[in-house]
PDB file of C-alpha atoms and ligand atoms in Angstrom:
ATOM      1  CA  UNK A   1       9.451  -0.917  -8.958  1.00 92.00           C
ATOM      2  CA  UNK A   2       7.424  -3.294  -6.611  1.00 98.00           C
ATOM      3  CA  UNK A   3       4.606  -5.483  -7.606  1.00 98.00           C
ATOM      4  CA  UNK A   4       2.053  -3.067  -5.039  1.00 98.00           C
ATOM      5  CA  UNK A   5       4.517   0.573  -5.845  1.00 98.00           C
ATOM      6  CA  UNK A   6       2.551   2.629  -4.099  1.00 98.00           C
ATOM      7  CA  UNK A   7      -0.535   1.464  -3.284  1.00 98.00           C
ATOM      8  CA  UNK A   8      -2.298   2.074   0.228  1.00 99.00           C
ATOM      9  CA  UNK A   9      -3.276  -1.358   1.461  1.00 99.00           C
ATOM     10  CA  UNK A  10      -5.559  -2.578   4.562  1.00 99.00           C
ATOM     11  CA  UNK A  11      -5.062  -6.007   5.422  1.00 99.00           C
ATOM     12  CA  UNK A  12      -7.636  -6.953   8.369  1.00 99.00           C
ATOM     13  CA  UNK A  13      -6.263  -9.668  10.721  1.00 98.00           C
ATOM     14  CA  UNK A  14      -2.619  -8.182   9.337  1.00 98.00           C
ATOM     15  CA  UNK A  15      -1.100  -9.205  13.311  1.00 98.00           C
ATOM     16  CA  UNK A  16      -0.938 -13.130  12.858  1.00 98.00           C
ATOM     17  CA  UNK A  17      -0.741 -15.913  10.157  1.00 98.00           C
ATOM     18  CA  UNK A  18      -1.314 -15.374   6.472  1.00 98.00           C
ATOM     19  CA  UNK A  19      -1.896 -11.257   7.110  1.00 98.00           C
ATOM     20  CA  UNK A  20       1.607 -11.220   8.715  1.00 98.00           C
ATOM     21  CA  UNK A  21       2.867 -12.601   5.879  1.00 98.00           C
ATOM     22  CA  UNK A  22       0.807 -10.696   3.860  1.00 98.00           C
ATOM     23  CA  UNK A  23       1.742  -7.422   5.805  1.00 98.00           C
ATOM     24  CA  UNK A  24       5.537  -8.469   4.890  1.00 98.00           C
ATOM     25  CA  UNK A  25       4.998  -9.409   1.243  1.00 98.00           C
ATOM     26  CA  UNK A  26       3.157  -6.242   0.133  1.00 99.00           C
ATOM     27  CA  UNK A  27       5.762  -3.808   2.015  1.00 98.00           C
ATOM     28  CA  UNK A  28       8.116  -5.318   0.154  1.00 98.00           C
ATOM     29  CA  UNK A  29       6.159  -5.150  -2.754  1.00 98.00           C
ATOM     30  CA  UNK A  30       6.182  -1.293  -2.621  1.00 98.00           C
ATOM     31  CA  UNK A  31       2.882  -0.669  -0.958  1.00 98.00           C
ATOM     32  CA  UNK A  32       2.176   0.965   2.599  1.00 98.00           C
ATOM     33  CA  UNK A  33       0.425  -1.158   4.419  1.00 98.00           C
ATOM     34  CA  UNK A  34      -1.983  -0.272   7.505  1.00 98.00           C
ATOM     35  CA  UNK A  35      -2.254  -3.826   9.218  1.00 98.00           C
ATOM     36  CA  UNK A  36      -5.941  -3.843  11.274  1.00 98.00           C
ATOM     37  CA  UNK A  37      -6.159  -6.184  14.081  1.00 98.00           C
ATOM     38  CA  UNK A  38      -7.990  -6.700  17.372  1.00 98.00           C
ATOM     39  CA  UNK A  39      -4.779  -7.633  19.289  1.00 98.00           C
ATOM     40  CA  UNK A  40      -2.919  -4.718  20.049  1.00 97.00           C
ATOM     41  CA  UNK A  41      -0.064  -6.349  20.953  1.00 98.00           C
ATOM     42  CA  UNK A  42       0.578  -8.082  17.901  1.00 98.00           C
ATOM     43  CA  UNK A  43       0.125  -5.225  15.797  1.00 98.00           C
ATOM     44  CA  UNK A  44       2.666  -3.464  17.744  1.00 98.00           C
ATOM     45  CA  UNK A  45       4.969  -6.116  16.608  1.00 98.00           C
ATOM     46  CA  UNK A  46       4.000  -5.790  12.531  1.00 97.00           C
ATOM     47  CA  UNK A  47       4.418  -2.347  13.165  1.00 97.00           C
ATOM     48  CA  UNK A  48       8.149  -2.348  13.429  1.00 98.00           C
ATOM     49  CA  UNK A  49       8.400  -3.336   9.948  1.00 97.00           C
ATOM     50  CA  UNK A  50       9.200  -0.459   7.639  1.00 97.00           C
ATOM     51  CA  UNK A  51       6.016   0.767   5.294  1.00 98.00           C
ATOM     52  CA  UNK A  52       3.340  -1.408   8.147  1.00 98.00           C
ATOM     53  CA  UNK A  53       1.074   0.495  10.121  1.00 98.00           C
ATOM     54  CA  UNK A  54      -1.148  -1.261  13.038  1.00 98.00           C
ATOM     55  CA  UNK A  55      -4.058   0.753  13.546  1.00 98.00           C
ATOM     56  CA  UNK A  56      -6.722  -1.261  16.093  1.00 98.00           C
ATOM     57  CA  UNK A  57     -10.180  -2.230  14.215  1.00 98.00           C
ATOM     58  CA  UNK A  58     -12.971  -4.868  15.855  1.00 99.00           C
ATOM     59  CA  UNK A  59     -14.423  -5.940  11.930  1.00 99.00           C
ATOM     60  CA  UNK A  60     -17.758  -6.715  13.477  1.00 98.00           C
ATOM     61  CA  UNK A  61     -18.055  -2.976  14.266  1.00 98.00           C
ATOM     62  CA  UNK A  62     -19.783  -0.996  11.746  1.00 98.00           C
ATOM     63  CA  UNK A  63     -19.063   2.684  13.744  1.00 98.00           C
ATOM     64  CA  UNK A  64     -15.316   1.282  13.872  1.00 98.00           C
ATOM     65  CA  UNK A  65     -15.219   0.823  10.436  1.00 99.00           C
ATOM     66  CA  UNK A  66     -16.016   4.195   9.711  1.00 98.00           C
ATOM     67  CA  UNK A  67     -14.031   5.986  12.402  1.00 98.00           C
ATOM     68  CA  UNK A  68     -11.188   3.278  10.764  1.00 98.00           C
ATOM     69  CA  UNK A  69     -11.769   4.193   7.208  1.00 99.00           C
ATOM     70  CA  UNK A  70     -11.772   7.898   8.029  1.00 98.00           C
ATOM     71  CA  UNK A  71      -8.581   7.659   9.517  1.00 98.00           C
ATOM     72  CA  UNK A  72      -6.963   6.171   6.836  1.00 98.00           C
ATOM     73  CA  UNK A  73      -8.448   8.296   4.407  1.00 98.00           C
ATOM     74  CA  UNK A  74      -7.230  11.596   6.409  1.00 98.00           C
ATOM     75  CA  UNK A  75      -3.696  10.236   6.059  1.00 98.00           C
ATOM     76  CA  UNK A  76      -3.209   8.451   3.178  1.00 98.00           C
ATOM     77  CA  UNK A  77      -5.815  10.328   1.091  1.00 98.00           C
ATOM     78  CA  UNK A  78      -7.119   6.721  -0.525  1.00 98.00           C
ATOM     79  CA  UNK A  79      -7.452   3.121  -0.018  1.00 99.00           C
ATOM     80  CA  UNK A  80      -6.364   1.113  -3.016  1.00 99.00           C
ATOM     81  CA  UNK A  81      -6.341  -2.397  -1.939  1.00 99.00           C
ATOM     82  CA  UNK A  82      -8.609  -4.084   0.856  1.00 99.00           C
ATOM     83  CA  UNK A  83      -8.319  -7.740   2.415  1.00 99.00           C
ATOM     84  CA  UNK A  84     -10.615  -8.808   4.489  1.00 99.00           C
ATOM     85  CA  UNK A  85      -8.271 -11.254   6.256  1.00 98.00           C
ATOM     86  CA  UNK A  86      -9.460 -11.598   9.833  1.00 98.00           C
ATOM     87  CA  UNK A  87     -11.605 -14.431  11.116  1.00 98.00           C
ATOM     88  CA  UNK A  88     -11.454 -17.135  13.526  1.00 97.00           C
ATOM     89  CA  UNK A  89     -12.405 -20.923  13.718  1.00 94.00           C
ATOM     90  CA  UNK A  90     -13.750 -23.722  15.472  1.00 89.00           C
ATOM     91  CA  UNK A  91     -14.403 -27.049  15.484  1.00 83.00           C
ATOM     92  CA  UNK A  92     -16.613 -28.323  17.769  1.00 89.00           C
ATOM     93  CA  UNK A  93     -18.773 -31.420  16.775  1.00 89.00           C
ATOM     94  CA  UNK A  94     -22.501 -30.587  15.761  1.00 91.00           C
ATOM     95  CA  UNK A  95     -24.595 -31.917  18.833  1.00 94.00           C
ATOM     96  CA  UNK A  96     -22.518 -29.202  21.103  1.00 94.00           C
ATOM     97  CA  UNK A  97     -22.862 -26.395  18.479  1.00 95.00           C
ATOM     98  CA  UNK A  98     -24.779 -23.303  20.555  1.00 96.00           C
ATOM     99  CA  UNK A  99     -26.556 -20.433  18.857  1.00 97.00           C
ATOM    100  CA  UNK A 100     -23.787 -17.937  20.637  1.00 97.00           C
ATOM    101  CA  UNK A 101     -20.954 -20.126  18.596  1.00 96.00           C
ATOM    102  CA  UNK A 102     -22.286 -19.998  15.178  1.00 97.00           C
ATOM    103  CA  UNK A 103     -23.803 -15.864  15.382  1.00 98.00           C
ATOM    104  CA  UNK A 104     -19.782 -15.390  16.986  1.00 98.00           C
ATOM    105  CA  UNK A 105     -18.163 -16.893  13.653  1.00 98.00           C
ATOM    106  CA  UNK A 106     -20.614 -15.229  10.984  1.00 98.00           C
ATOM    107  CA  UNK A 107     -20.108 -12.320  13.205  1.00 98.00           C
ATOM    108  CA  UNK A 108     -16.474 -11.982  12.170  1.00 98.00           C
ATOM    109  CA  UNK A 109     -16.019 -13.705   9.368  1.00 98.00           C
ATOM    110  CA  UNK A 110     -18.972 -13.135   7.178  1.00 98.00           C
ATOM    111  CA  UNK A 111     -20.489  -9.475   8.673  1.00 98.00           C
ATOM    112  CA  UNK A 112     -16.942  -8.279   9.265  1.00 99.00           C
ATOM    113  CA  UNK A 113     -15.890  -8.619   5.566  1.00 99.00           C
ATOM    114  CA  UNK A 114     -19.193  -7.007   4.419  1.00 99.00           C
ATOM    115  CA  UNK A 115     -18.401  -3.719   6.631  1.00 99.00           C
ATOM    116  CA  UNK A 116     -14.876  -3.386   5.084  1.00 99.00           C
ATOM    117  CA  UNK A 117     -16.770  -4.182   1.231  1.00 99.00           C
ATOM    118  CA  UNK A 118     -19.533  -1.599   2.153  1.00 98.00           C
ATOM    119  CA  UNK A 119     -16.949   1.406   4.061  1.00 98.00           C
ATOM    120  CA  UNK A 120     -14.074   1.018   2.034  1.00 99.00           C
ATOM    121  CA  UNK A 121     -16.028   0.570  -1.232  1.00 98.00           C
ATOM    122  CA  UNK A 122     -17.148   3.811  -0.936  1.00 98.00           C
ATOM    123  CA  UNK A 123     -14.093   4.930  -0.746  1.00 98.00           C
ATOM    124  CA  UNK A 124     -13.169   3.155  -3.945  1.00 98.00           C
ATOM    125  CA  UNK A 125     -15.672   4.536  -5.713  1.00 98.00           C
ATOM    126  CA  UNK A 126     -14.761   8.276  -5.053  1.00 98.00           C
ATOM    127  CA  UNK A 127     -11.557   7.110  -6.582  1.00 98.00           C
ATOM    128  CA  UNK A 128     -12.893   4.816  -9.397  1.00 98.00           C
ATOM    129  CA  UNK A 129     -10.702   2.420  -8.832  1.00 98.00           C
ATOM    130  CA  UNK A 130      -9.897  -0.470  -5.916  1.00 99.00           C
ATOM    131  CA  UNK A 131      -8.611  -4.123  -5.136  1.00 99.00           C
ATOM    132  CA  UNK A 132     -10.407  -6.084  -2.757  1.00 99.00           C
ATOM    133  CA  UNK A 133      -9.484  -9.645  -1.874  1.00 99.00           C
ATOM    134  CA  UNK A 134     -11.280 -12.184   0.657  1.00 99.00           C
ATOM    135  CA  UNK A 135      -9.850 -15.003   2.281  1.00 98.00           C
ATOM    136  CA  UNK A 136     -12.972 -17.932   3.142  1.00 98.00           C
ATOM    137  CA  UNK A 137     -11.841 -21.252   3.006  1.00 98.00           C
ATOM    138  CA  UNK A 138     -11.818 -24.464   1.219  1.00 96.00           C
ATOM    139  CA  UNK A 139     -14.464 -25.419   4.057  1.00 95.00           C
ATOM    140  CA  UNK A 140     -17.090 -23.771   2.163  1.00 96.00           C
ATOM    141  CA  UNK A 141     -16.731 -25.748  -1.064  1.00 95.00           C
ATOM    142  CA  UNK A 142     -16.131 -28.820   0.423  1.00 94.00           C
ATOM    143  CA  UNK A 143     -18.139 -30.672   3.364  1.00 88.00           C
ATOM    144  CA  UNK A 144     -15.837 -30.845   6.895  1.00 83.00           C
ATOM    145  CA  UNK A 145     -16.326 -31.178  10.331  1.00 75.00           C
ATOM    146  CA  UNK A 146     -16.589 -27.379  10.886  1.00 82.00           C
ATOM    147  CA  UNK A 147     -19.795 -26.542  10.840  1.00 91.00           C
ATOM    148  CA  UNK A 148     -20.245 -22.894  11.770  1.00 95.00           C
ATOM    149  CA  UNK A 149     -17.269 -21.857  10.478  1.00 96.00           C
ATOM    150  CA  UNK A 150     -17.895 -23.541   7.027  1.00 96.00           C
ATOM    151  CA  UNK A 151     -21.354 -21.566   6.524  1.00 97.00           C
ATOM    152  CA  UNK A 152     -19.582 -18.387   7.737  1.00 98.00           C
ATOM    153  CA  UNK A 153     -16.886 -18.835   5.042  1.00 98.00           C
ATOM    154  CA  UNK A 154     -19.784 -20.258   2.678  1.00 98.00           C
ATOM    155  CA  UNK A 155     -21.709 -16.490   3.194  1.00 98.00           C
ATOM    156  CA  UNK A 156     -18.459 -14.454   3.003  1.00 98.00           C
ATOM    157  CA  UNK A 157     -18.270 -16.315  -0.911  1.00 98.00           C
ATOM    158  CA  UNK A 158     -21.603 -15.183  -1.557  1.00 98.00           C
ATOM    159  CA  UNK A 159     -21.352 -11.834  -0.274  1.00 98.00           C
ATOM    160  CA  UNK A 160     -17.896 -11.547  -2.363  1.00 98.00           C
ATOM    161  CA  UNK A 161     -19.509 -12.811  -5.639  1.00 98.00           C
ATOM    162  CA  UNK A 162     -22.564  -9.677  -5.326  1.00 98.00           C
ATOM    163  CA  UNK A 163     -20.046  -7.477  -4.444  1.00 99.00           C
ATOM    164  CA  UNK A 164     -18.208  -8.855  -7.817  1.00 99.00           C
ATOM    165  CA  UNK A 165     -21.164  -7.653  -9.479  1.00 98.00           C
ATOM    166  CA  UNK A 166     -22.057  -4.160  -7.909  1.00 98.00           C
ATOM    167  CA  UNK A 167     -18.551  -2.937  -7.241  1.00 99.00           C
ATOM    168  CA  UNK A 168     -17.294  -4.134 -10.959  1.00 98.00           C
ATOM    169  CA  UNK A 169     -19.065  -0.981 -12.681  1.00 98.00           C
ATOM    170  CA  UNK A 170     -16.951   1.235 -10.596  1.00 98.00           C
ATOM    171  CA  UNK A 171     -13.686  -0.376 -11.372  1.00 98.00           C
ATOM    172  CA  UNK A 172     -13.484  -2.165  -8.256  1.00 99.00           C
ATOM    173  CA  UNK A 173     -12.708  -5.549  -8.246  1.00 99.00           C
ATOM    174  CA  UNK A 174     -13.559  -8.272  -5.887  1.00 99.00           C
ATOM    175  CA  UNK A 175     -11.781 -11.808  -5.626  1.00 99.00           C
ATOM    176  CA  UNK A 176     -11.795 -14.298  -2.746  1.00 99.00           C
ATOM    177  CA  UNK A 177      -9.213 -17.404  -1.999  1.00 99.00           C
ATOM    178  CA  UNK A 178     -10.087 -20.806  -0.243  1.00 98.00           C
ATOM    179  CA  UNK A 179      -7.007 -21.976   1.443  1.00 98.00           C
ATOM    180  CA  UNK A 180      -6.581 -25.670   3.098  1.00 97.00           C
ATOM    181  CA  UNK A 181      -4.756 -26.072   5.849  1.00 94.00           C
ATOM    182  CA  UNK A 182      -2.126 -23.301   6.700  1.00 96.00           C
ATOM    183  CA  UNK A 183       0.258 -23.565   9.465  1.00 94.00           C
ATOM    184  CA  UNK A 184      -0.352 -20.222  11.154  1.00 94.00           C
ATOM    185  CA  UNK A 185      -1.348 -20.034  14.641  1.00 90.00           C
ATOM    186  CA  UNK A 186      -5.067 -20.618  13.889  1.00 89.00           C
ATOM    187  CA  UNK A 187      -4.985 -24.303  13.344  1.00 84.00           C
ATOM    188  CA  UNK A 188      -2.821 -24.602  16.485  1.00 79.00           C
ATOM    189  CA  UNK A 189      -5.332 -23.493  18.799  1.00 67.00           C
ATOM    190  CA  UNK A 190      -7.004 -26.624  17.081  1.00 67.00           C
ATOM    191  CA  UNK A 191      -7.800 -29.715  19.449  1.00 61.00           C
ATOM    192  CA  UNK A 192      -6.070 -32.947  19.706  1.00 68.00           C
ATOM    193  CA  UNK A 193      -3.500 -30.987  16.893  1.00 71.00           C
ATOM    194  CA  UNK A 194      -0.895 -33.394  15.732  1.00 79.00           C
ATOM    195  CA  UNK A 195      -3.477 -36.387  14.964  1.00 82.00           C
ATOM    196  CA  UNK A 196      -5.663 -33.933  13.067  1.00 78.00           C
ATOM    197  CA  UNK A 197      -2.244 -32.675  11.207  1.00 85.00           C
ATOM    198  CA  UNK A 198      -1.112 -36.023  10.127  1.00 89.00           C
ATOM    199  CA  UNK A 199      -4.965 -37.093   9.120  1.00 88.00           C
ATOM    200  CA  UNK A 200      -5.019 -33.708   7.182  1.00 89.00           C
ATOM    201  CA  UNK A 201      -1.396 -34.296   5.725  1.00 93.00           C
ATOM    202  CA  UNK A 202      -2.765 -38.114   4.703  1.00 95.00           C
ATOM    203  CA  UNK A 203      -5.773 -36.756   2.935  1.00 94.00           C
ATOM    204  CA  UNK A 204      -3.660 -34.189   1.083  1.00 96.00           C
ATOM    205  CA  UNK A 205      -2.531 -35.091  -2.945  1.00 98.00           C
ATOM    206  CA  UNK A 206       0.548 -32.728  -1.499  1.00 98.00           C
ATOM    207  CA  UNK A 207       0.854 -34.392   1.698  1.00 97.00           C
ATOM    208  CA  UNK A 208       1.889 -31.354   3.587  1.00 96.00           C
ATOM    209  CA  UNK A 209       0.190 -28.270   5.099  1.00 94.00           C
ATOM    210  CA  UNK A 210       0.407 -25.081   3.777  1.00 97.00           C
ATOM    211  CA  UNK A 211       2.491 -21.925   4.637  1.00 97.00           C
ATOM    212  CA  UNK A 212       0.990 -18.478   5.001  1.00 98.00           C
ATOM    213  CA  UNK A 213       3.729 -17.204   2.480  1.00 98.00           C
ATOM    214  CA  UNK A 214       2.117 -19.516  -0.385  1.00 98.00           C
ATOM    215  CA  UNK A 215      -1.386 -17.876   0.519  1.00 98.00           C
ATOM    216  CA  UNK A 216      -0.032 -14.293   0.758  1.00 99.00           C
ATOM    217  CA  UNK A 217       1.651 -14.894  -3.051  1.00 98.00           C
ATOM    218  CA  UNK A 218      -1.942 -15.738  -4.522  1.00 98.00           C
ATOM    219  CA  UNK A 219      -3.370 -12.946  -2.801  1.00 99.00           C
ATOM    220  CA  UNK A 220      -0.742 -10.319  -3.809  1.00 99.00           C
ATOM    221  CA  UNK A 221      -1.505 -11.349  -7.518  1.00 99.00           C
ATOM    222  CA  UNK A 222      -5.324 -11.144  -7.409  1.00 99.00           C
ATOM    223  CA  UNK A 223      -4.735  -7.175  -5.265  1.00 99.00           C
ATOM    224  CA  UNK A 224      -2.173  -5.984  -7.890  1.00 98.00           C
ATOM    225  CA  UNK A 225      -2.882  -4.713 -11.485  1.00 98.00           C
ATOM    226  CA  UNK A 226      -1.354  -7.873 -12.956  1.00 98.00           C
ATOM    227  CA  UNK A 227      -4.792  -9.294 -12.192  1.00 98.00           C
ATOM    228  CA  UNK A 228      -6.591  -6.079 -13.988  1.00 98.00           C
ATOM    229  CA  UNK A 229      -9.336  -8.336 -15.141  1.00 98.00           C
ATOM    230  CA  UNK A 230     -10.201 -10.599 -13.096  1.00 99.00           C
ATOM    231  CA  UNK A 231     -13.447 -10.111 -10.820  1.00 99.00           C
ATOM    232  CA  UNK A 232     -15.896 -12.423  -9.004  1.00 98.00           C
ATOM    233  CA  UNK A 233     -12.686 -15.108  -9.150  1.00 98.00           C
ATOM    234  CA  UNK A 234     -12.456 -17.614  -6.837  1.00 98.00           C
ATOM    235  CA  UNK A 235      -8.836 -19.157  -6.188  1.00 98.00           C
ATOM    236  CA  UNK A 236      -8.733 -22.401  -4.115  1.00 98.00           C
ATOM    237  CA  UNK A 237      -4.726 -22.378  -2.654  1.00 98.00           C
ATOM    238  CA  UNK A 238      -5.175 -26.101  -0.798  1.00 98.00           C
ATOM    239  CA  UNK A 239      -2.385 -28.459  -2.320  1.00 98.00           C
ATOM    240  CA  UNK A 240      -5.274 -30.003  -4.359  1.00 98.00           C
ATOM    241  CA  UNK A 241      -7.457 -30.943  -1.172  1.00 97.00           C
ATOM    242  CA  UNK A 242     -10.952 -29.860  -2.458  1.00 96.00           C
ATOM    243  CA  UNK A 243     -10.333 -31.340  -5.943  1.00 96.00           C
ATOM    244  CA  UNK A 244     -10.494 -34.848  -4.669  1.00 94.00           C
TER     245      UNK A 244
HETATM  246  P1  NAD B   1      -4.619 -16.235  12.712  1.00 50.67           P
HETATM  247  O1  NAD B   1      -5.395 -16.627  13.921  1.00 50.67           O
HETATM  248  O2  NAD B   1      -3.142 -16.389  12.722  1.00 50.67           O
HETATM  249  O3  NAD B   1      -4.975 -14.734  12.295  1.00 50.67           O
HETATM  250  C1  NAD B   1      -6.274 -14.219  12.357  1.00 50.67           C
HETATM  251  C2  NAD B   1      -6.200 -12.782  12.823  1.00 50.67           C
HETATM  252  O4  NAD B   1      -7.541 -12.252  12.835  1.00 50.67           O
HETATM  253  C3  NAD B   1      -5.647 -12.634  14.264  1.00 50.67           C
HETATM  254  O5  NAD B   1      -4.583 -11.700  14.273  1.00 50.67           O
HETATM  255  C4  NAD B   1      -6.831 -12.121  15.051  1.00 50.67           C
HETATM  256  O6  NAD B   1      -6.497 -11.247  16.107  1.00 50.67           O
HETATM  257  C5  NAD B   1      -7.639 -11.405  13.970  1.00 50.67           C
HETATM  258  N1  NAD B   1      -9.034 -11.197  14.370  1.00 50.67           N
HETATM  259  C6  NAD B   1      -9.881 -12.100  14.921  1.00 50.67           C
HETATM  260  N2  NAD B   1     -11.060 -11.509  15.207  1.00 50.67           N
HETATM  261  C7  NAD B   1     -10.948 -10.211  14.812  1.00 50.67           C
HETATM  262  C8  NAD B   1     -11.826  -9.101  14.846  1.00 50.67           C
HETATM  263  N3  NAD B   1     -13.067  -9.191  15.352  1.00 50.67           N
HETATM  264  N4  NAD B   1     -11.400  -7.921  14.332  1.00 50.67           N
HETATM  265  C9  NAD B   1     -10.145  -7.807  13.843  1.00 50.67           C
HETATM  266  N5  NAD B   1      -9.267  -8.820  13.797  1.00 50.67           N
HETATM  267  C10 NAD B   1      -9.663 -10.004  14.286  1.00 50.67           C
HETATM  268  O7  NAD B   1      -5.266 -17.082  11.545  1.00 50.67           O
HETATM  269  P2  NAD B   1      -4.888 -17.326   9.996  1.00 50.67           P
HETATM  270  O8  NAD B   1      -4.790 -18.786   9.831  1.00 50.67           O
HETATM  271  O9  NAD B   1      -3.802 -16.441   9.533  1.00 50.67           O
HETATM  272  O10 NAD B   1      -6.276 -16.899   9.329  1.00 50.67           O
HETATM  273  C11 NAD B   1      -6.444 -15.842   8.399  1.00 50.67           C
HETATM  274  C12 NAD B   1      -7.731 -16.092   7.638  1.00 50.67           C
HETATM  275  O11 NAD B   1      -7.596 -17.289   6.879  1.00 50.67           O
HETATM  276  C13 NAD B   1      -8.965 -16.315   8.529  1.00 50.67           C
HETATM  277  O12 NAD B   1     -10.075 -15.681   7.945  1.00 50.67           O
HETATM  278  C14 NAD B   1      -9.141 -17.820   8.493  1.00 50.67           C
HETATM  279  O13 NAD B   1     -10.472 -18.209   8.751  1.00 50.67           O
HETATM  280  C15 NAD B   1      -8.705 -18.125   7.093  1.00 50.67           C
HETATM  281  N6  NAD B   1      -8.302 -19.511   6.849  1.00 50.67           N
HETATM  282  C16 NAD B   1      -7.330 -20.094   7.625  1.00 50.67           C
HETATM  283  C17 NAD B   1      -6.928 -21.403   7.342  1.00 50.67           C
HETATM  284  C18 NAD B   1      -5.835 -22.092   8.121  1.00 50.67           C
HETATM  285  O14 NAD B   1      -5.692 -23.316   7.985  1.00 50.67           O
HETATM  286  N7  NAD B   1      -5.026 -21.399   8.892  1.00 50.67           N
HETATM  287  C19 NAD B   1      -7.536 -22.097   6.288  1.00 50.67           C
HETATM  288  C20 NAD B   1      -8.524 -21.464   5.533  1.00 50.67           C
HETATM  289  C21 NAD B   1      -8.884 -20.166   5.812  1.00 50.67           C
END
């Protein structure tokens, strides 16, 4: 018996990084997983993994959402686990910050995760029972250069910890991790990269960055029953980083 044995779970941004490897743990793990993503041809690639599903969903759309949720539901019947996954980043420095960067990140990494709470909570509470995890960031407990995306992250926490509260009645319980630096092909896209690396690495108690496997672990703990009582947690997975 896997960890997930038969669970149905979404994982949103399940094409790259730490939902890749999250798309690979829980499979293993027993579960079926339906990997949503915005870049098709990435999910075709998940997709040849046995028990992964790509299906396309844009997380800032709420009608997507429901046409998403709906077909999920018609095949699968339920949705037992949710991880809102997906986001993106950026760094820029504050004087160059434009109102179309910042309402771009909260649009997909702080509205997106509230659509999959609010459509596949319902869900969850026709069943009475569901998993959801978040991943923000250890930007939003700590101050760093990145601005926007820090305050996305920081709202995404927030909108996690209410959902703790409402969703908990109903059996449903919501958890969110804060990762550091992970080597997926996020922080690549990052500028002047290897300087920013080895300052990162420096300022690390671990001094070294992490891997998306050692995210996906902590996450398929909080989504599986082992965690059967834990709600509203926050788990920061950073090598130490924000506890300096
Ligand atoms: P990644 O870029 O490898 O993966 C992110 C995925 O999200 C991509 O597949 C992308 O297509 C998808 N996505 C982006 N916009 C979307 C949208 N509108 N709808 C659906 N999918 C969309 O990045 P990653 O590092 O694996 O990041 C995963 C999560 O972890 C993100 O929320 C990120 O902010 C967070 N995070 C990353 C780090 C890090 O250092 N890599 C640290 C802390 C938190």
């Amino acid at each position: 018996m896997g960890r997930l044995q038969d669970k149905i779970a979404v994982i949103t941004g399940g094409a790259s990084g730490m939902g890749a490897a999250m798309a690979k743990l829980f499979a293993k793990e027993g579960a079926t997983v339906i990997a949503a993503d915005i870049n098709e041809d990435n999910l075709k690639k998940i997709a040849e993994q046995e028990n992964v599903e790509g299906l396309r969903l844009d997380v800032t759309s709420d009608e997507g959402w429901a046409d998403f949720v709906k077909t999920v539901i018609d095949k699968y019947g339920r949705i037992d686990i949710l991880i809102n996954n997906a986001g993106i980043t950026s760094n820029k420095p504050l004087d160059q910050i434009t109102e179309q960067d910042w309402t771009l990140l909260h649009k997909i990494n702080s509205f997106g995760p509230f659509l999959g709470i609010k459509h596949v909570g319902e869900e969850m509470k026709k069943a009475g029972k569901g998993a959801i995890v978040n991943t923000s960031s250890y930007t939003a407990i700590i101050g760093s250069g990145f601005n926007p995306y820090s305050a996305s992250k920081g709202s995404l926490r927030a909108i996690a910890k209410a959902a703790a509260v409402e969703l908990g009645p109903h059996n449903i319980r919501v958890n969110t991790v804060f990762p550091g630096v992970i080597e997926t092909p996020m922080i690549a896209g990052i500028g002047e990269y290897k300087e920013a690396m080895d300052r990162l690495i420096q300022a690390t108690p671990m001094k070294r960055l992490g891997q998306p496997e050692e995210v996906a672990n902590a996450i398929l703990f909080l989504a599986s029953d082992e965690a059967s009582y834990i709600n509203g947690g926050e788990l920061v997975i950073d090598g130490g980083y924000a506890a300096q």
